[in-house]
Amino acid sequence: MILFRRVVIFTMNSVCFQRNFAAALSPLVPVKLPSRMEAHLWYVVPDEVKSSFLLSNYLDILSPCEKENVSRMRGEQLQKAALLARVLVRTTIARYQINGQVNPRSLKFKKNIHGKPELEWDDDQCQCASRLQFNISHTSSLILCGVTVDSPIGVDLEEKQRKLKNNILAFARRYFTPHEVKFLSSISDPVVQHQHFVKLWTLKESYVKALGRGFSGLPFRMFTIQFRTTENGDSCPSGETNNEGEIIVKSLEDVNSFSSNWQFALLELAGSHYAAICMEKDEAVEGEVPTPMKLTVRKTIPYVRDELISGPDAAVISGLT
Amino acid sequence: MASVSAASVAFRALSKPPLKSNETSRLKIVSLGWRKNGFPSLRSSRLHVSCAAKPETVDKVCEIVRKQLALPAEADLTPESKFSAIGADSLDTVEIVMALEEEFGISVEEESSQNITTVQEAADLIEKLVQKKPEA
């Protein structure tokens, strides 16, 4: 409620702010489109965005409908996160400068039949525009946007320390597959078991989001996520945080089929979150090795600073062999 | 299930064009359920078809939601509260559904979870499923 009142006041003064906007803030740095099988990940840490001047300018980027949605959130922190999520999506896509300069305000969005947000372009905009795909996820402390060209993408974020109110195995028995329950049950260390639960949850979410179907469109017990180590091919729990090998998904609707056209990556982001990325695999040309997934991670405060991230702040756990 | 909301309140403040600096603000913030004393008139003006949930069911759902989201005691929670607006993410919603299943002895299809976006919707679905249960 407090932010909302402040936000109203800033809207009144935004006419003055607009003039100083370009002078006080840096322009968005344009970026080349990701290549095939590459995903660009952009993230914002809400706690690092403190300036009310900046937040009021961010609000101006949103559509009236988005502003209304932000205002419906209960409480300052939730409003701020909702605002930053929309700002991250709009400014990120604008950086790719489809058809020349793109104003983040001018982007239009629609939803698919399951409610997945997508970009909407005018008929006269060129074909390449419609190939840009994105997906976002956020927790109270981090907001992530993934961008690809051509490939549907799903991203999911969860705090590593996220606690369940329910017992993990009881929850898994209710919502996950028997294989996944068996996998979690076999982990004796409760800390490691909890970590693997969160990893499984984010991977499953990223899959249904990549498919554009969401949790209700594809119940989690209809498909299994497995970690396959390169040596023996069987899934096994590992307490290590270094590369656990390949992540695969198997549909339970058709036990003989592999959903082999989807590729996953699991990262530890900013030391505090697990981030799961799911995208469609490159169609392998006969005889050629398919292109492996590549990730480029950037931390941003739009109009202020962008930072390419590598090392411990974007540590790959699995999937990019 | 048809329900008519007699009061349709929008946060119009943000969708108006920015005011010039010499205009005073005539923007009035009207909120649903934000104030501590609540809006009993708004609640009673919402028309329901007779199969809507009993108040006890609604109260129980509120209790479960409060617990799941660790809402502070002063936080307002009304039947119309949208889970997403009070900070529930997909994992919270799934845990809430699980708690409701245990509390009421029902089974909720995942496909229905997209229809549970408010306390009222959860309570209505619970009543429907409870009524469908075979006699003990």
CSV table of C-alpha atoms in Angstrom, one decimal:
chain,number,residue,atom,x,y,z
A,1,MET,CA,0.0,0.0,0.0
A,2,ILE,CA,2.8,2.4,0.8
A,3,LEU,CA,4.5,1.8,-2.5
A,4,PHE,CA,1.2,2.2,-4.3
A,5,ARG,CA,0.7,5.7,-2.9
A,6,ARG,CA,4.3,6.6,-3.7
A,7,VAL,CA,3.8,5.3,-7.1
A,8,VAL,CA,0.8,7.5,-7.7
A,9,ILE,CA,2.7,10.5,-6.7
A,10,PHE,CA,5.5,9.6,-9.1
A,11,THR,CA,3.1,9.2,-11.9
A,12,MET,CA,2.0,12.8,-11.4
A,13,ASN,CA,5.6,14.0,-11.7
A,14,SER,CA,6.7,11.7,-14.5
A,15,VAL,CA,6.2,14.4,-17.0
A,16,CYS,CA,9.2,16.2,-15.4
A,17,PHE,CA,11.1,13.0,-15.0
A,18,GLN,CA,10.8,12.1,-18.6
A,19,ARG,CA,12.9,15.0,-19.7
A,20,ASN,CA,15.7,14.0,-17.3
A,21,PHE,CA,15.3,10.3,-18.1
A,22,ALA,CA,17.8,10.1,-20.9
A,23,ALA,CA,20.3,12.4,-19.1
A,24,ALA,CA,20.2,10.6,-15.7
A,25,LEU,CA,20.0,7.0,-16.8
A,26,SER,CA,22.0,5.0,-19.3
A,27,PRO,CA,20.3,3.8,-22.5
A,28,LEU,CA,19.6,0.1,-22.8
A,29,VAL,CA,22.7,-1.6,-24.3
A,30,PRO,CA,21.7,-3.4,-27.4
A,31,VAL,CA,22.6,-7.1,-27.7
A,32,LYS,CA,22.9,-9.5,-30.6
A,33,LEU,CA,20.2,-12.2,-30.8
A,34,PRO,CA,21.1,-15.6,-29.3
A,35,SER,CA,22.2,-18.2,-31.8
A,36,ARG,CA,20.4,-21.5,-32.3
A,37,MET,CA,20.6,-23.6,-29.2
A,38,GLU,CA,21.8,-20.6,-27.2
A,39,ALA,CA,19.7,-19.2,-24.4
A,40,HIS,CA,20.3,-15.7,-22.9
A,41,LEU,CA,19.5,-15.4,-19.3
A,42,TRP,CA,18.9,-12.1,-17.7
A,43,TYR,CA,18.3,-11.6,-14.0
A,44,VAL,CA,17.5,-8.8,-11.6
A,45,VAL,CA,18.0,-8.7,-7.8
A,46,PRO,CA,15.0,-6.7,-6.5
A,47,ASP,CA,16.9,-5.7,-3.3
A,48,GLU,CA,19.5,-4.0,-5.4
A,49,VAL,CA,16.9,-1.7,-7.0
A,50,LYS,CA,16.3,0.9,-4.3
A,51,SER,CA,15.9,4.2,-6.2
A,52,SER,CA,12.3,5.4,-6.2
A,53,PHE,CA,13.2,7.6,-9.1
A,54,LEU,CA,14.2,4.5,-11.1
A,55,LEU,CA,11.1,2.6,-10.0
A,56,SER,CA,8.8,5.4,-11.1
A,57,ASN,CA,10.5,5.5,-14.5
A,58,TYR,CA,10.1,1.7,-14.7
A,59,LEU,CA,6.4,2.1,-14.0
A,60,ASP,CA,6.1,4.3,-17.1
A,61,ILE,CA,7.3,1.5,-19.3
A,62,LEU,CA,4.4,-0.7,-18.5
A,63,SER,CA,1.1,-1.0,-20.3
A,64,PRO,CA,-2.0,0.2,-18.4
A,65,CYS,CA,-3.1,-3.4,-17.9
A,66,GLU,CA,0.3,-4.3,-16.5
A,67,LYS,CA,0.2,-1.3,-14.2
A,68,GLU,CA,-3.2,-2.4,-12.9
A,69,ASN,CA,-1.8,-5.9,-12.3
A,70,VAL,CA,1.1,-4.5,-10.3
A,71,SER,CA,-1.2,-2.3,-8.2
A,72,ARG,CA,-3.3,-5.4,-7.3
A,73,MET,CA,-0.4,-7.0,-5.6
A,74,ARG,CA,-0.7,-6.8,-1.9
A,75,GLY,CA,2.2,-5.0,-0.3
A,76,GLU,CA,5.3,-3.1,-1.4
A,77,GLN,CA,7.6,-6.1,-1.9
A,78,LEU,CA,5.2,-7.9,-4.1
A,79,GLN,CA,4.4,-4.8,-6.1
A,80,LYS,CA,8.1,-4.1,-6.7
A,81,ALA,CA,8.7,-7.7,-7.8
A,82,ALA,CA,5.7,-7.6,-10.2
A,83,LEU,CA,6.9,-4.3,-11.6
A,84,LEU,CA,10.5,-5.5,-12.0
A,85,ALA,CA,9.3,-8.7,-13.7
A,86,ARG,CA,7.5,-6.7,-16.4
A,87,VAL,CA,10.3,-4.2,-16.8
A,88,LEU,CA,12.8,-7.1,-17.2
A,89,VAL,CA,10.8,-8.7,-19.9
A,90,ARG,CA,10.2,-5.5,-21.8
A,91,THR,CA,13.7,-4.0,-21.6
A,92,THR,CA,15.4,-7.4,-22.3
A,93,ILE,CA,13.4,-7.9,-25.5
A,94,ALA,CA,13.9,-4.3,-26.6
A,95,ARG,CA,17.7,-4.8,-26.4
A,96,TYR,CA,17.5,-7.2,-29.4
A,97,GLN,CA,16.3,-4.3,-31.5
A,98,ILE,CA,14.1,-6.3,-33.8
A,99,ASN,CA,13.4,-4.2,-36.8
A,100,GLY,CA,15.7,-1.4,-35.6
A,101,GLN,CA,15.1,0.6,-32.4
A,102,VAL,CA,12.5,-1.0,-30.2
A,103,ASN,CA,10.9,1.0,-27.4
A,104,PRO,CA,10.2,-1.3,-24.5
A,105,ARG,CA,6.8,0.5,-24.1
A,106,SER,CA,5.7,-0.4,-27.6
A,107,LEU,CA,6.0,-4.2,-27.1
A,108,LYS,CA,2.7,-6.1,-27.1
A,109,PHE,CA,2.0,-9.4,-25.5
A,110,LYS,CA,-0.6,-12.1,-25.7
A,111,LYS,CA,-1.3,-15.4,-24.0
A,112,ASN,CA,-1.5,-18.8,-25.6
A,113,ILE,CA,-4.5,-21.1,-24.8
A,114,HIS,CA,-2.8,-22.3,-21.5
A,115,GLY,CA,-2.0,-18.8,-20.5
A,116,LYS,CA,1.7,-18.7,-21.4
A,117,PRO,CA,2.7,-15.1,-22.3
A,118,GLU,CA,4.1,-14.6,-25.8
A,119,LEU,CA,5.2,-11.6,-27.9
A,120,GLU,CA,2.7,-10.2,-30.4
A,121,TRP,CA,4.0,-8.4,-33.4
A,122,ASP,CA,2.2,-6.4,-36.1
A,123,ASP,CA,1.8,-8.1,-39.5
A,124,ASP,CA,4.2,-5.8,-41.2
A,125,GLN,CA,7.1,-6.6,-38.8
A,126,CYS,CA,9.5,-9.0,-40.4
A,127,GLN,CA,9.5,-12.8,-39.9
A,128,CYS,CA,12.5,-12.7,-37.6
A,129,ALA,CA,10.5,-10.9,-34.9
A,130,SER,CA,8.2,-13.7,-34.4
A,131,ARG,CA,11.0,-16.1,-33.8
A,132,LEU,CA,12.0,-14.5,-30.5
A,133,GLN,CA,10.9,-16.6,-27.5
A,134,PHE,CA,11.0,-15.8,-23.8
A,135,ASN,CA,9.9,-17.0,-20.4
A,136,ILE,CA,10.2,-15.6,-17.0
A,137,SER,CA,10.2,-16.8,-13.4
A,138,HIS,CA,10.6,-15.1,-10.1
A,139,THR,CA,11.0,-15.5,-6.4
A,140,SER,CA,10.8,-12.7,-3.9
A,141,SER,CA,14.6,-12.2,-4.2
A,142,LEU,CA,15.4,-12.8,-7.9
A,143,ILE,CA,13.7,-12.3,-11.3
A,144,LEU,CA,14.9,-14.3,-14.3
A,145,CYS,CA,14.1,-13.9,-18.0
A,146,GLY,CA,15.3,-16.4,-20.6
A,147,VAL,CA,15.4,-15.6,-24.3
A,148,THR,CA,15.9,-17.8,-27.3
A,149,VAL,CA,15.4,-17.7,-31.1
A,150,ASP,CA,13.1,-20.3,-32.5
A,151,SER,CA,13.2,-22.7,-29.6
A,152,PRO,CA,10.4,-22.6,-27.0
A,153,ILE,CA,11.9,-22.0,-23.6
A,154,GLY,CA,10.8,-22.6,-20.1
A,155,VAL,CA,12.7,-21.2,-17.0
A,156,ASP,CA,12.0,-21.8,-13.4
A,157,LEU,CA,13.6,-20.4,-10.4
A,158,GLU,CA,13.5,-21.4,-6.7
A,159,GLU,CA,15.4,-20.4,-3.6
A,160,LYS,CA,17.8,-23.2,-2.6
A,161,GLN,CA,16.5,-22.9,0.9
A,162,ARG,CA,12.8,-23.0,-0.1
A,163,LYS,CA,11.1,-25.0,2.6
A,164,LEU,CA,8.1,-27.2,2.1
A,165,LYS,CA,5.3,-27.1,4.6
A,166,ASN,CA,4.7,-30.7,3.8
A,167,ASN,CA,7.1,-33.6,4.2
A,168,ILE,CA,9.1,-34.0,1.0
A,169,LEU,CA,8.3,-37.6,0.3
A,170,ALA,CA,4.6,-37.1,1.1
A,171,PHE,CA,4.6,-34.3,-1.4
A,172,ALA,CA,6.5,-36.3,-4.0
A,173,ARG,CA,4.1,-39.3,-3.6
A,174,ARG,CA,1.2,-36.9,-4.2
A,175,TYR,CA,2.6,-35.0,-7.2
A,176,PHE,CA,5.7,-36.7,-8.6
A,177,THR,CA,6.2,-40.0,-10.4
A,178,PRO,CA,7.1,-43.3,-8.6
A,179,HIS,CA,10.6,-43.2,-10.2
A,180,GLU,CA,11.2,-39.7,-8.7
A,181,VAL,CA,9.9,-40.8,-5.3
A,182,LYS,CA,12.2,-43.7,-5.4
A,183,PHE,CA,15.1,-41.4,-6.3
A,184,LEU,CA,14.3,-39.0,-3.5
A,185,SER,CA,13.7,-41.8,-1.0
A,186,SER,CA,17.2,-43.2,-1.7
A,187,ILE,CA,18.9,-40.0,-0.4
A,188,SER,CA,19.6,-40.4,3.3
A,189,ASP,CA,21.0,-37.0,4.0
A,190,PRO,CA,17.9,-34.7,4.5
A,191,VAL,CA,19.9,-31.6,3.3
A,192,VAL,CA,20.8,-33.3,0.0
A,193,GLN,CA,17.3,-34.8,-0.3
A,194,HIS,CA,15.9,-31.3,0.0
A,195,GLN,CA,18.3,-29.9,-2.6
A,196,HIS,CA,17.3,-32.6,-5.0
A,197,PHE,CA,13.7,-32.0,-4.4
A,198,VAL,CA,14.0,-28.3,-5.3
A,199,LYS,CA,16.1,-29.2,-8.3
A,200,LEU,CA,13.4,-31.7,-9.5
A,201,TRP,CA,10.7,-29.2,-8.9
A,202,THR,CA,12.4,-26.4,-11.0
A,203,LEU,CA,13.2,-28.9,-13.8
A,204,LYS,CA,9.6,-30.1,-14.0
A,205,GLU,CA,8.3,-26.6,-13.9
A,206,SER,CA,10.7,-25.5,-16.7
A,207,TYR,CA,9.5,-28.4,-18.8
A,208,VAL,CA,5.8,-27.6,-18.6
A,209,LYS,CA,6.5,-24.0,-19.1
A,210,ALA,CA,8.6,-24.7,-22.2
A,211,LEU,CA,5.8,-26.8,-23.6
A,212,GLY,CA,3.5,-23.8,-22.9
A,213,ARG,CA,1.1,-26.0,-20.9
A,214,GLY,CA,1.9,-25.1,-17.3
A,215,PHE,CA,1.2,-27.3,-14.3
A,216,SER,CA,-2.5,-27.8,-14.9
A,217,GLY,CA,-1.9,-28.5,-18.6
A,218,LEU,CA,0.5,-31.3,-17.9
A,219,PRO,CA,0.3,-32.8,-14.4
A,220,PHE,CA,3.8,-33.6,-12.9
A,221,ARG,CA,3.0,-37.2,-12.5
A,222,MET,CA,2.7,-37.7,-16.2
A,223,PHE,CA,6.5,-37.3,-16.8
A,224,THR,CA,9.7,-38.3,-15.0
A,225,ILE,CA,12.9,-36.2,-14.8
A,226,GLN,CA,16.0,-38.3,-14.5
A,227,PHE,CA,19.6,-37.4,-13.9
A,228,ARG,CA,21.7,-39.7,-16.1
A,229,THR,CA,25.4,-39.9,-15.3
A,230,THR,CA,27.6,-40.5,-18.2
A,231,GLU,CA,29.2,-43.7,-16.9
A,232,ASN,CA,26.5,-46.2,-16.2
A,233,GLY,CA,23.5,-44.5,-17.7
A,234,ASP,CA,21.4,-45.0,-14.5
A,235,SER,CA,20.1,-42.2,-12.5
A,236,CYS,CA,21.7,-41.9,-9.1
A,237,PRO,CA,21.7,-39.3,-6.3
A,238,SER,CA,24.8,-37.3,-6.0
A,239,GLY,CA,25.7,-35.0,-3.2
A,240,GLU,CA,28.1,-33.1,-5.3
A,241,THR,CA,27.3,-29.9,-6.9
A,242,ASN,CA,29.6,-30.4,-9.9
A,243,ASN,CA,28.3,-31.8,-13.2
A,244,GLU,CA,25.8,-34.5,-12.6
A,245,GLY,CA,25.5,-35.4,-16.2
A,246,GLU,CA,22.6,-35.3,-18.5
A,247,ILE,CA,19.0,-34.5,-17.5
A,248,ILE,CA,16.4,-36.3,-19.4
A,249,VAL,CA,12.6,-36.4,-19.4
A,250,LYS,CA,10.4,-39.4,-20.0
A,251,SER,CA,6.8,-39.3,-20.7
A,252,LEU,CA,4.6,-41.7,-18.6
A,253,GLU,CA,1.8,-41.5,-21.1
A,254,ASP,CA,3.9,-43.5,-23.6
A,255,VAL,CA,6.5,-45.4,-21.6
A,256,ASN,CA,8.4,-46.3,-24.7
A,257,SER,CA,9.0,-42.8,-25.8
A,258,PHE,CA,11.6,-40.4,-24.7
A,259,SER,CA,10.7,-36.8,-24.9
A,260,SER,CA,14.1,-36.5,-26.5
A,261,ASN,CA,13.6,-33.3,-28.2
A,262,TRP,CA,13.9,-31.3,-25.0
A,263,GLN,CA,17.2,-30.3,-23.4
A,264,PHE,CA,17.7,-29.1,-19.8
A,265,ALA,CA,20.2,-27.2,-17.9
A,266,LEU,CA,20.4,-26.6,-14.2
A,267,LEU,CA,22.3,-23.7,-12.6
A,268,GLU,CA,23.0,-22.3,-9.2
A,269,LEU,CA,22.3,-18.6,-9.6
A,270,ALA,CA,23.7,-15.9,-7.4
A,271,GLY,CA,24.6,-18.4,-4.8
A,272,SER,CA,21.0,-18.5,-3.6
A,273,HIS,CA,18.8,-20.1,-6.3
A,274,TYR,CA,18.4,-23.1,-8.5
A,275,ALA,CA,17.5,-22.1,-12.1
A,276,ALA,CA,16.2,-24.7,-14.5
A,277,ILE,CA,16.2,-24.1,-18.2
A,278,CYS,CA,14.4,-26.2,-20.7
A,279,MET,CA,14.5,-25.7,-24.5
A,280,GLU,CA,13.9,-27.7,-27.6
A,281,LYS,CA,16.9,-29.4,-29.1
A,282,ASP,CA,18.3,-28.5,-32.4
A,283,GLU,CA,17.2,-30.9,-35.1
A,284,ALA,CA,20.3,-32.9,-35.8
A,285,VAL,CA,21.2,-33.1,-39.4
A,286,GLU,CA,21.9,-36.6,-40.5
A,287,GLY,CA,25.4,-37.6,-39.5
A,288,GLU,CA,26.2,-34.3,-37.7
A,289,VAL,CA,26.5,-33.9,-34.0
A,290,PRO,CA,23.6,-31.8,-32.6
A,291,THR,CA,24.6,-28.4,-31.3
A,292,PRO,CA,24.9,-28.5,-27.5
A,293,MET,CA,23.0,-25.9,-25.4
A,294,LYS,CA,24.9,-22.7,-24.6
A,295,LEU,CA,24.0,-20.3,-21.9
A,296,THR,CA,24.9,-16.6,-21.5
A,297,VAL,CA,24.0,-15.2,-18.2
A,298,ARG,CA,23.8,-11.5,-17.4
A,299,LYS,CA,22.8,-9.6,-14.3
A,300,THR,CA,21.1,-6.3,-15.0
A,301,ILE,CA,19.5,-3.2,-13.5
A,302,PRO,CA,17.8,-1.9,-16.7
A,303,TYR,CA,19.1,1.6,-17.6
A,304,VAL,CA,21.7,1.4,-15.0
A,305,ARG,CA,24.1,-1.5,-15.4
A,306,ASP,CA,24.5,-4.9,-17.1
A,307,GLU,CA,27.0,-7.5,-16.0
A,308,LEU,CA,28.1,-10.6,-17.8
A,309,ILE,CA,28.1,-13.4,-15.2
A,310,SER,CA,30.2,-16.5,-15.0
A,311,GLY,CA,31.8,-18.5,-12.3
A,312,PRO,CA,30.2,-19.2,-8.9
A,313,ASP,CA,27.3,-16.8,-9.5
A,314,ALA,CA,26.1,-18.8,-12.5
A,315,ALA,CA,27.4,-22.3,-11.8
A,316,VAL,CA,26.2,-25.0,-14.0
A,317,ILE,CA,25.1,-28.0,-12.1
A,318,SER,CA,23.9,-30.3,-14.8
A,319,GLY,CA,23.0,-30.6,-18.4
A,320,LEU,CA,25.6,-28.8,-20.4
A,321,THR,CA,28.0,-31.7,-21.1
B,1,MET,CA,-21.0,-21.3,-11.5
B,2,ALA,CA,-22.3,-17.8,-12.0
B,3,SER,CA,-21.5,-15.1,-9.7
B,4,VAL,CA,-22.1,-11.4,-10.2
B,5,SER,CA,-19.9,-8.9,-8.6
B,6,ALA,CA,-21.9,-5.8,-7.9
B,7,ALA,CA,-18.9,-3.7,-7.2
B,8,SER,CA,-16.3,-3.6,-9.8
B,9,VAL,CA,-13.4,-1.6,-8.5
B,10,ALA,CA,-10.4,-0.7,-10.6
B,11,PHE,CA,-7.2,1.0,-9.7
B,12,ARG,CA,-7.8,3.7,-12.2
B,13,ALA,CA,-5.1,5.9,-10.7
B,14,LEU,CA,-2.4,4.3,-12.7
B,15,SER,CA,-4.1,4.2,-16.0
B,16,LYS,CA,-4.8,7.9,-16.3
B,17,PRO,CA,-2.3,10.0,-18.1
B,18,PRO,CA,0.3,11.7,-15.9
B,19,LEU,CA,-1.0,14.9,-14.4
B,20,LYS,CA,0.7,18.2,-15.2
B,21,SER,CA,2.7,19.5,-12.2
B,22,ASN,CA,0.2,22.3,-11.4
B,23,GLU,CA,-2.8,20.0,-11.1
B,24,THR,CA,-3.6,18.7,-7.8
B,25,SER,CA,-4.3,15.0,-7.5
B,26,ARG,CA,-7.9,14.0,-7.6
B,27,LEU,CA,-6.9,10.4,-7.8
B,28,LYS,CA,-8.7,8.4,-5.2
B,29,ILE,CA,-7.4,5.0,-4.3
B,30,VAL,CA,-10.1,2.5,-3.6
B,31,SER,CA,-9.0,-0.9,-2.6
B,32,LEU,CA,-10.7,-4.2,-2.1
B,33,GLY,CA,-10.0,-5.6,1.3
B,34,TRP,CA,-6.8,-3.6,1.9
B,35,ARG,CA,-8.2,-1.7,4.9
B,36,LYS,CA,-8.3,-3.4,8.2
B,37,ASN,CA,-12.0,-3.0,8.8
B,38,GLY,CA,-12.8,-4.8,5.6
B,39,PHE,CA,-15.7,-4.1,3.2
B,40,PRO,CA,-18.7,-6.1,4.4
B,41,SER,CA,-21.0,-4.2,2.0
B,42,LEU,CA,-18.9,-5.3,-0.9
B,43,ARG,CA,-19.0,-8.9,0.2
B,44,SER,CA,-22.7,-9.1,0.6
B,45,SER,CA,-23.4,-7.4,-2.7
B,46,ARG,CA,-21.8,-10.3,-4.5
B,47,LEU,CA,-24.5,-12.5,-5.8
B,48,HIS,CA,-24.0,-16.2,-5.6
B,49,VAL,CA,-25.8,-19.2,-7.0
B,50,SER,CA,-26.9,-21.5,-4.2
B,51,CYS,CA,-24.2,-24.0,-4.6
B,52,ALA,CA,-21.5,-21.6,-3.3
B,53,ALA,CA,-19.4,-22.7,-0.3
B,54,LYS,CA,-20.4,-22.4,3.3
B,55,PRO,CA,-18.7,-19.8,5.4
B,56,GLU,CA,-17.0,-22.4,7.5
B,57,THR,CA,-15.4,-23.9,4.5
B,58,VAL,CA,-14.2,-20.4,3.4
B,59,ASP,CA,-12.8,-19.8,6.8
B,60,LYS,CA,-11.0,-23.1,6.8
B,61,VAL,CA,-9.5,-22.3,3.4
B,62,CYS,CA,-8.4,-18.9,4.7
B,63,GLU,CA,-6.7,-20.5,7.7
B,64,ILE,CA,-4.8,-23.0,5.5
B,65,VAL,CA,-3.7,-20.2,3.1
B,66,ARG,CA,-2.6,-18.0,5.9
B,67,LYS,CA,-0.5,-20.9,7.3
B,68,GLN,CA,1.0,-21.8,4.0
B,69,LEU,CA,2.0,-18.3,3.1
B,70,ALA,CA,2.9,-17.3,6.7
B,71,LEU,CA,0.8,-14.2,6.4
B,72,PRO,CA,1.1,-11.8,9.3
B,73,ALA,CA,-2.0,-11.6,11.5
B,74,GLU,CA,-2.8,-8.1,10.3
B,75,ALA,CA,-2.7,-9.1,6.6
B,76,ASP,CA,-6.1,-9.0,5.0
B,77,LEU,CA,-7.4,-12.1,3.4
B,78,THR,CA,-10.8,-12.1,1.8
B,79,PRO,CA,-12.6,-14.8,-0.2
B,80,GLU,CA,-11.9,-12.8,-3.3
B,81,SER,CA,-8.2,-12.5,-2.6
B,82,LYS,CA,-6.2,-13.8,-5.5
B,83,PHE,CA,-3.4,-16.2,-4.5
B,84,SER,CA,-1.0,-14.6,-6.9
B,85,ALA,CA,-1.6,-11.2,-5.4
B,86,ILE,CA,-0.8,-12.3,-1.9
B,87,GLY,CA,2.5,-13.8,-3.0
B,88,ALA,CA,1.6,-17.5,-3.6
B,89,ASP,CA,3.7,-19.0,-6.3
B,90,SER,CA,3.0,-22.3,-8.1
B,91,LEU,CA,4.6,-24.4,-5.3
B,92,ASP,CA,2.5,-22.6,-2.6
B,93,THR,CA,-0.6,-23.2,-4.6
B,94,VAL,CA,0.2,-26.9,-4.9
B,95,GLU,CA,0.9,-27.2,-1.2
B,96,ILE,CA,-2.3,-25.4,-0.4
B,97,VAL,CA,-4.2,-27.9,-2.6
B,98,MET,CA,-2.5,-30.7,-0.8
B,99,ALA,CA,-3.4,-29.3,2.6
B,100,LEU,CA,-7.0,-28.8,1.5
B,101,GLU,CA,-7.2,-32.4,0.2
B,102,GLU,CA,-6.0,-33.7,3.6
B,103,GLU,CA,-8.3,-31.4,5.6
B,104,PHE,CA,-11.4,-32.2,3.6
B,105,GLY,CA,-10.7,-35.7,2.5
B,106,ILE,CA,-11.0,-35.0,-1.2
B,107,SER,CA,-8.9,-35.4,-4.3
B,108,VAL,CA,-8.2,-32.5,-6.6
B,109,GLU,CA,-7.2,-33.1,-10.2
B,110,GLU,CA,-4.2,-31.1,-11.3
B,111,GLU,CA,-6.2,-29.9,-14.2
B,112,SER,CA,-8.5,-28.1,-11.8
B,113,SER,CA,-5.7,-26.3,-10.1
B,114,GLN,CA,-5.8,-23.5,-12.7
B,115,ASN,CA,-9.4,-22.8,-11.6
B,116,ILE,CA,-8.3,-22.3,-8.0
B,117,THR,CA,-7.1,-18.7,-8.1
B,118,THR,CA,-8.9,-17.3,-5.1
B,119,VAL,CA,-10.0,-18.5,-1.6
B,120,GLN,CA,-13.6,-18.5,-2.8
B,121,GLU,CA,-12.8,-20.7,-5.8
B,122,ALA,CA,-11.0,-23.2,-3.7
B,123,ALA,CA,-13.9,-23.3,-1.2
B,124,ASP,CA,-16.4,-23.8,-4.0
B,125,LEU,CA,-14.4,-26.6,-5.5
B,126,ILE,CA,-14.0,-28.3,-2.1
B,127,GLU,CA,-17.8,-28.2,-1.5
B,128,LYS,CA,-18.4,-29.7,-4.9
B,129,LEU,CA,-16.0,-32.5,-4.3
B,130,VAL,CA,-17.2,-33.2,-0.8
B,131,GLN,CA,-20.8,-33.5,-2.0
B,132,LYS,CA,-19.6,-36.0,-4.7
B,133,LYS,CA,-18.0,-38.2,-2.1
B,134,PRO,CA,-19.9,-41.5,-1.5
B,135,GLU,CA,-21.7,-41.8,1.9
B,136,ALA,CA,-19.4,-43.2,4.6
